Amino acid sequence: MPVPQVAIVGRPNVGKSSLLNWLAGNRIAVVDETSGVTRDRVTAIVQRRDRFFEMVDTAGMGIEDVDQLDEHIEQQIEEAVTQATLILFVVDVQQGMTPLDQAVAQRLRYVSKPVICVANKCDHKELESEAADFYRLGRGKLICTSTVQNRNRDALMEMIVERLPVDLDDLPGPEPVMRVAIVGRRNVGKSTFVNTLAQAERMIVSEVPGTTRDSVDVTYELDGQSFIAIDTPGVRRKKSLGNSIDFYGFVRAQRSVRRADLVLMFFDPTQRIGKPDKQLVDYINAQHKPCIFVVNKWDLMRPMPTEKWSSYIKDTFRTSHYSPIVFITGRTGKNVKALLNLGQHLFKQASSRISTGHLNRIIQSAMKRNPPPIRRNQKPRLYYATQVGAQPPTIVMFVNRPALFEATYCRYLIGAIREESPFLEVPIKLYLRRREKSESDLGSEDSPLGIPETDNPSSGR
């Protein structure tokens, strides 16, 4: 089960970033009186008792960005709300209810997820009576908080944990259905591939690029097990999005990636890899989705050896070096079953868990072979590491100072974990978290264990 995400939303300047820092116990998000400082999503891993969850700070809803990045900001907010397990709707008690608060509440009205209304900046009890006005927004339970006066932090944390879903990994149940997103540029054979899977003409297949204008789910079976194939519109370069159909096709392709457990990234070997392909792979990596590079229409390239295109893909997508490459002919079904079997194997990898003891032994061995470099006259120390979620495998490392761990060394350690764990061909999501003094059970300052794959490992600084 993935680590639950808690999205913090609200109009500009109600204290969303301060709330993130307050709950995480570290200064992670930039706090400023100027509206619009937060644009991209800012995340932090938070622990309450034995539960871990990911806090996601977002930009203010309804802001007019001075750099004309409104579309990008809205997309970031939409993704945070879509992926969230729980939403914190933050309002400002001192300013009272505004029309923009009501607009945010209206937008959340159609979100089928639990929402907690957080009446922030309630610095003293006398303001609590004014906070009652926010009940009119219709968001159920309301809690008054103050990040400045440290009011009701524990109560809010308890409310969050109570509303998190039960960890399904601990419960018996049927085998999960794997959702497979099929993405790529236009006219690379995605719909033909889906038709081969379903053995029926479920998609409109033609040589005219852009026939599929919406994402379509097709259920199929392989060896008695059900899967869902998500066929998506072909992607073009952003500056080539000539009309609203193309624009929304690009957005739906991104949404399909977010919904999927596995992504099949299609290529046409008769064409060179272009910017749309790179944008898609970057997005897949940002979502930490297992991915298989699928070279379709390989019958048109004989007798070229597959090694030539494999090297081409690996040289182009160096950060996805662990993703397997498969050559198929979707029209005839050649190698399609092998592709699906491989996809099922990656799905199991992403769903796997590794014991805390094994994980720490892997890291300890890697650090002995290659100790971390000293930075700022301080030695990087890692006290403890544990896997807190799956799909993607999510690891939290408790360290003395996250800023001491260089990205290159982090990638080295992730590589070591991948080689000696079930996660050989899937992305790993990692958080560095500063060890609090109260966490005495993690080991002493003088006897650390020792330390991530992303260029910017998530951290609680």
XYZ file of C-alpha atoms in Angstrom:
461
model
C 0.000 0.000 0.000
C 1.391 3.462 -0.871
C 2.125 5.934 1.891
C -1.086 7.965 2.422
C -0.912 11.558 1.223
C -2.440 14.483 3.122
C -2.899 17.542 0.885
C -2.966 21.029 2.421
C -5.199 23.356 0.374
C -6.786 26.757 0.762
C -6.717 30.288 -0.567
C -3.398 32.199 -0.556
C -1.722 33.291 2.677
C -3.767 31.315 5.211
C -0.679 29.601 6.636
C -0.508 26.375 4.620
C 3.297 26.305 4.469
C 3.572 27.175 8.158
C 1.193 24.309 8.890
C 3.375 21.875 6.919
C 6.521 22.954 8.763
C 4.698 22.797 12.101
C 3.349 19.290 11.594
C 6.597 17.984 10.095
C 8.653 19.515 12.884
C 11.128 21.026 10.390
C 11.381 24.103 8.192
C 10.663 22.550 4.793
C 8.308 24.927 2.977
C 9.176 28.614 2.490
C 7.015 30.860 4.667
C 6.438 34.463 3.561
C 3.729 37.085 3.888
C 3.694 37.483 0.094
C 0.991 35.479 -1.645
C 2.156 32.908 -4.184
C 5.528 31.913 -2.699
C 4.534 28.230 -2.921
C 4.053 27.135 -6.537
C 5.113 23.510 -6.852
C 4.008 20.887 -4.371
C 6.255 20.603 -1.322
C 6.239 17.282 0.523
C 7.410 15.972 3.874
C 7.127 12.606 5.576
C 5.453 12.719 9.001
C 5.194 10.031 11.661
C 2.493 9.751 14.322
C 2.769 6.711 16.535
C 3.359 3.801 14.120
C 1.792 5.503 11.074
C 3.693 7.382 8.389
C 1.991 9.774 5.999
C 3.140 12.329 3.436
C 2.160 15.966 3.870
C 1.767 17.870 0.576
C 1.748 21.671 0.580
C 0.114 23.400 -2.392
C -0.129 26.889 -3.835
C -3.037 29.118 -2.906
C -6.176 28.374 -4.893
C -7.325 31.284 -7.009
C -3.997 33.108 -7.056
C -3.029 35.155 -10.128
C 0.648 34.380 -10.561
C 2.899 37.302 -11.462
C 5.014 35.076 -13.707
C 1.931 33.797 -15.541
C 2.349 30.249 -14.267
C -1.326 29.897 -13.358
C -1.813 26.800 -15.524
C 1.180 25.047 -13.972
C 0.063 25.967 -10.446
C -3.474 24.715 -11.060
C -2.102 21.438 -12.406
C 0.016 20.979 -9.281
C -3.005 21.629 -7.037
C -5.186 19.253 -9.069
C -2.594 16.480 -8.818
C -2.240 16.958 -5.070
C -6.017 16.773 -4.527
C -6.385 13.789 -6.873
C -3.660 11.738 -5.198
C -4.515 12.713 -1.629
C -6.013 10.288 0.862
C -7.097 13.142 3.138
C -7.398 16.911 2.623
C -6.699 19.689 5.106
C -8.751 22.733 4.098
C -6.997 25.674 5.776
C -8.750 28.970 6.561
C -7.663 32.123 8.408
C -9.648 32.878 11.580
C -8.231 36.377 11.958
C -9.344 37.479 8.491
C -12.634 35.590 8.659
C -14.494 33.935 5.801
C -13.875 35.376 2.336
C -15.489 34.701 -1.044
C -12.324 32.820 -2.038
C -12.741 30.484 0.958
C -16.244 29.751 -0.291
C -14.896 29.105 -3.800
C -12.369 26.613 -2.413
C -15.111 24.891 -0.407
C -17.243 24.656 -3.541
C -14.350 23.066 -5.417
C -13.860 20.499 -2.652
C -17.547 19.676 -2.487
C -17.173 17.165 -5.300
C -14.091 15.476 -3.818
C -15.019 12.075 -2.393
C -12.322 12.097 0.296
C -12.355 13.075 3.961
C -11.740 16.781 4.520
C -10.699 18.438 7.789
C -11.294 22.183 8.030
C -8.330 23.709 9.852
C -9.099 27.157 11.306
C -5.535 28.460 11.464
C -4.103 31.558 13.193
C -6.420 30.983 16.159
C -3.777 32.282 18.538
C -5.979 32.439 21.637
C -9.225 30.921 22.882
C -11.239 34.102 22.362
C -10.935 33.611 18.590
C -12.543 30.165 18.664
C -16.073 31.639 18.709
C -15.266 33.469 15.450
C -13.999 30.235 13.912
C -17.488 28.743 14.269
C -18.534 30.823 11.234
C -16.527 28.431 9.024
C -18.983 25.619 9.778
C -21.130 27.256 7.098
C -18.673 25.952 4.516
C -20.125 22.497 5.114
C -16.858 20.647 5.631
C -17.834 18.812 8.817
C -15.408 18.678 11.754
C -13.458 21.898 12.336
C -10.354 22.291 14.476
C -8.746 25.541 15.617
C -4.947 25.706 15.427
C -2.113 28.177 15.792
C 1.318 27.420 14.422
C 2.695 30.462 16.231
C 1.300 29.549 19.654
C 1.597 25.785 19.066
C -2.099 25.197 19.760
C -3.796 21.826 19.071
C -0.988 20.193 17.117
C -1.500 16.829 18.840
C -5.286 17.034 18.379
C -4.900 17.718 14.640
C -2.393 14.897 14.246
C -4.806 12.496 15.947
C -7.636 13.598 13.647
C -5.407 12.923 10.628
C -4.359 9.451 11.803
C -7.960 8.487 12.639
C -9.003 9.271 9.057
C -6.149 7.461 7.331
C -7.140 4.189 5.664
C -6.345 0.858 7.253
C -3.083 -0.573 5.950
C -4.453 -3.128 3.486
C -1.086 -4.893 3.337
C -1.848 -6.304 6.778
C -5.253 -7.688 5.758
C -6.016 -10.853 3.772
C -7.873 -10.348 0.521
C -8.054 -11.147 -3.183
C -5.159 -10.529 -5.539
C -5.129 -6.868 -6.582
C -5.983 -5.982 -10.170
C -3.030 -4.437 -11.974
C -3.783 -1.206 -13.864
C -1.547 -0.725 -16.891
C -1.287 2.697 -18.580
C -0.238 2.572 -22.229
C 1.363 5.875 -23.180
C 3.483 7.334 -25.932
C 3.405 9.673 -28.878
C 0.636 9.561 -31.419
C 0.491 6.692 -33.903
C 2.947 4.386 -32.123
C 0.418 1.519 -32.047
C -1.090 1.830 -28.577
C -4.684 1.125 -29.618
C -3.613 -1.761 -31.841
C -1.830 -3.239 -28.850
C -4.987 -2.932 -26.707
C -7.042 -4.609 -29.418
C -4.548 -7.484 -29.459
C -4.936 -7.822 -25.699
C -8.702 -7.873 -25.789
C -8.795 -9.878 -29.032
C -11.545 -7.541 -30.168
C -11.809 -4.175 -31.864
C -12.275 -2.143 -28.681
C -10.429 0.980 -29.917
C -10.667 2.850 -33.194
C -7.459 1.906 -35.000
C -6.343 3.948 -37.984
C -3.246 5.480 -39.475
C -4.548 8.969 -38.664
C -2.634 10.246 -35.604
C -4.679 11.311 -32.609
C -7.692 8.999 -33.036
C -7.906 8.201 -29.314
C -9.009 11.415 -27.616
C -9.787 10.098 -24.163
C -8.372 7.509 -21.802
C -10.287 4.242 -22.057
C -10.119 1.261 -19.670
C -10.200 -2.234 -21.125
C -10.354 -5.287 -18.824
C -8.634 -8.456 -20.002
C -7.343 -11.736 -18.586
C -4.039 -13.544 -18.823
C -3.632 -17.013 -17.361
C -6.781 -16.561 -15.291
C -5.758 -13.198 -13.799
C -7.532 -9.921 -14.581
C -5.805 -6.717 -15.653
C -6.979 -3.282 -16.693
C -5.340 -1.638 -19.701
C -5.673 2.161 -19.819
C -5.347 3.342 -23.404
C -4.414 7.025 -23.623
C -4.337 9.736 -26.266
C -1.055 10.265 -28.079
C 1.095 13.056 -26.677
C 2.458 15.955 -28.677
C 4.894 18.711 -27.768
C 3.241 21.261 -25.513
C 3.737 24.119 -27.953
C 2.096 21.981 -30.641
C -1.154 21.557 -28.710
C -3.259 23.180 -31.363
C -6.715 22.862 -29.818
C -8.547 21.947 -26.639
C -8.799 18.269 -27.655
C -5.004 17.988 -27.859
C -4.559 19.876 -24.588
C -6.976 17.718 -22.644
C -5.491 14.625 -24.278
C -2.143 15.523 -22.734
C -3.759 16.105 -19.338
C -5.624 12.782 -19.526
C -2.444 10.952 -20.408
C -0.861 12.357 -17.253
C -3.913 11.375 -15.231
C -3.690 7.835 -16.626
C -0.079 7.598 -15.470
C -1.108 8.662 -11.982
C -3.887 6.048 -11.887
C -1.677 3.222 -13.099
C 0.301 0.595 -11.215
C 2.520 0.033 -14.260
C 3.289 2.168 -17.328
C 4.110 0.836 -20.782
C 6.014 3.578 -22.581
C 5.635 2.938 -26.333
C 8.135 3.880 -29.046
C 8.001 3.642 -32.822
C 11.471 2.491 -33.990
C 10.958 4.161 -37.370
C 11.069 7.539 -35.576
C 13.703 9.110 -33.370
C 12.981 9.700 -29.700
C 11.663 13.246 -29.362
C 10.850 15.837 -26.752
C 7.308 14.485 -26.103
C 8.836 11.092 -25.228
C 11.277 12.722 -22.822
C 8.505 14.775 -21.208
C 6.437 11.645 -20.670
C 9.321 9.661 -19.180
C 10.158 12.570 -16.887
C 6.532 12.609 -15.724
C 6.511 8.832 -15.166
C 9.680 9.135 -13.087
C 8.225 12.031 -11.083
C 5.239 9.808 -10.222
C 7.549 6.919 -9.220
C 5.726 4.470 -11.496
C 7.255 1.164 -12.636
C 7.824 1.442 -16.371
C 8.650 -0.845 -19.275
C 10.022 0.708 -22.470
C 8.105 -0.978 -25.302
C 9.519 -0.778 -28.829
C 6.531 -1.585 -31.046
C 6.435 -2.372 -34.785
C 9.781 -4.153 -34.549
C 8.878 -6.257 -37.585
C 9.532 -3.130 -39.674
C 13.154 -2.931 -38.489
C 14.482 -6.397 -39.337
C 17.299 -7.378 -39.548
C 18.486 -4.587 -37.190
C 19.705 -6.066 -33.875
C 17.673 -5.106 -30.823
C 20.882 -4.100 -28.990
C 21.146 -0.965 -31.128
C 17.793 0.429 -30.007
C 18.322 -0.778 -26.448
C 21.534 1.249 -26.245
C 19.749 4.230 -27.809
C 17.022 4.143 -25.144
C 19.454 3.643 -22.267
C 21.639 6.530 -23.450
C 18.581 8.784 -23.776
C 16.975 7.918 -20.435
C 19.919 7.450 -18.097
C 17.869 8.079 -14.949
C 15.628 5.120 -15.923
C 18.508 2.676 -16.320
C 16.670 0.066 -14.245
C 13.563 0.006 -16.513
C 13.440 -3.082 -18.781
C 13.119 -2.824 -22.572
C 10.870 -5.136 -24.623
C 10.515 -5.412 -28.417
C 7.066 -6.399 -29.713
C 4.841 -6.407 -32.768
C 1.443 -5.356 -31.456
C -0.324 -6.088 -34.749
C 0.574 -9.786 -34.674
C 0.902 -10.240 -30.913
C 4.576 -11.211 -31.056
C 6.148 -11.009 -27.573
C 2.955 -9.465 -26.116
C 2.450 -12.253 -23.582
C 6.079 -12.028 -22.488
C 5.593 -8.278 -22.024
C 2.543 -8.804 -19.811
C 4.300 -11.449 -17.739
C 7.175 -9.024 -17.209
C 4.677 -6.316 -16.246
C 3.158 -8.602 -13.632
C 6.647 -9.273 -12.278
C 7.325 -5.526 -11.921
C 3.957 -5.071 -10.218
C 4.966 -7.671 -7.636
C 8.332 -5.965 -7.166
C 6.658 -2.613 -6.470
C 4.251 -4.277 -4.031
C 7.001 -6.085 -2.109
C 8.331 -5.266 1.326
C 11.771 -5.718 2.811
C 12.403 -6.262 6.509
C 13.993 -3.466 8.503
C 16.896 -5.690 9.511
C 17.699 -6.709 5.940
C 17.409 -3.114 4.711
C 19.819 -1.813 7.331
C 22.308 -4.599 6.672
C 22.321 -3.674 2.964
C 22.975 -0.020 3.792
C 25.651 -0.836 6.344
C 27.488 -3.028 3.846
C 27.271 -0.332 1.148
C 28.618 2.311 3.508
C 31.551 0.139 4.509
C 32.470 -0.310 0.837
C 32.106 3.401 0.104
C 31.814 5.727 3.137
C 29.891 9.001 2.664
C 32.020 12.127 2.112
C 32.297 14.660 4.928
C 30.465 17.938 4.229
C 30.759 21.235 6.098
C 33.221 19.573 8.465
C 30.480 17.220 9.613
C 30.184 13.504 9.112
C 26.902 12.233 7.618
C 25.304 9.723 9.977
C 22.399 7.401 9.382
C 20.859 5.813 12.445
C 18.009 3.767 11.107
C 16.111 3.002 7.895
C 12.735 1.365 7.364
C 10.283 0.746 4.536
C 7.028 2.582 5.271
C 5.044 1.879 2.089
C 4.804 0.050 -1.228
C 3.691 0.930 -4.775
C 6.170 2.602 -4.894
C 8.541 1.127 -2.315
C 9.009 4.014 0.126
C 11.928 4.149 2.530
C 12.549 6.580 5.373
C 16.092 7.094 6.609
C 16.630 8.789 9.957
C 19.815 10.861 9.815
C 21.712 13.511 11.766
C 21.314 16.198 9.051
C 19.684 15.543 5.651
C 21.659 18.409 4.075
C 24.898 16.457 4.591
C 23.914 13.685 2.178
C 24.876 14.457 -1.409
C 22.547 13.358 -4.201
C 25.264 11.268 -5.863
C 25.886 9.305 -2.675
C 22.164 8.877 -2.180
C 21.859 7.396 -5.668
C 24.715 5.031 -4.835
C 22.865 3.750 -1.783
C 19.593 3.382 -3.671
C 21.460 1.352 -6.267
C 22.864 -0.870 -3.528
C 19.376 -1.375 -2.084
C 17.974 -2.183 -5.521
C 20.604 -4.820 -6.232
C 19.993 -6.729 -2.996
C 16.229 -6.314 -2.611
C 13.074 -7.240 -4.580
C 13.057 -3.745 -6.161
C 15.500 -4.501 -8.976
C 13.492 -2.921 -11.832
C 11.192 -0.422 -10.117
C 11.648 3.115 -8.742
C 12.240 3.641 -5.041
C 10.897 6.660 -3.205
C 13.100 7.829 -0.383
C 12.830 10.357 2.417
C 15.610 11.604 4.645
C 14.337 12.611 8.057
C 16.284 14.271 10.816
C 16.353 12.189 13.954
C 14.663 13.922 16.846
C 16.337 13.856 20.244
C 13.323 12.045 21.683
C 13.802 9.137 19.300
C 16.239 7.393 21.586
C 15.244 4.000 20.281
C 17.026 4.740 17.001
C 20.509 4.399 18.465
C 23.061 6.650 20.106
C 24.831 9.632 18.534
C 28.153 7.803 18.769
C 27.046 4.601 17.070
C 25.179 5.475 13.859
C 24.418 2.898 11.228
C 25.818 5.006 8.533
C 22.880 6.516 4.905
C 19.345 8.052 -1.554
C 18.114 7.637 -6.691
C 16.507 10.906 -7.136
C 18.532 14.006 -7.898
C 16.720 15.757 -5.059
C 15.952 13.238 -2.312
C 12.942 14.216 -0.229
C 14.003 15.370 3.170
C 12.842 16.838 6.404
C 15.412 19.522 7.079
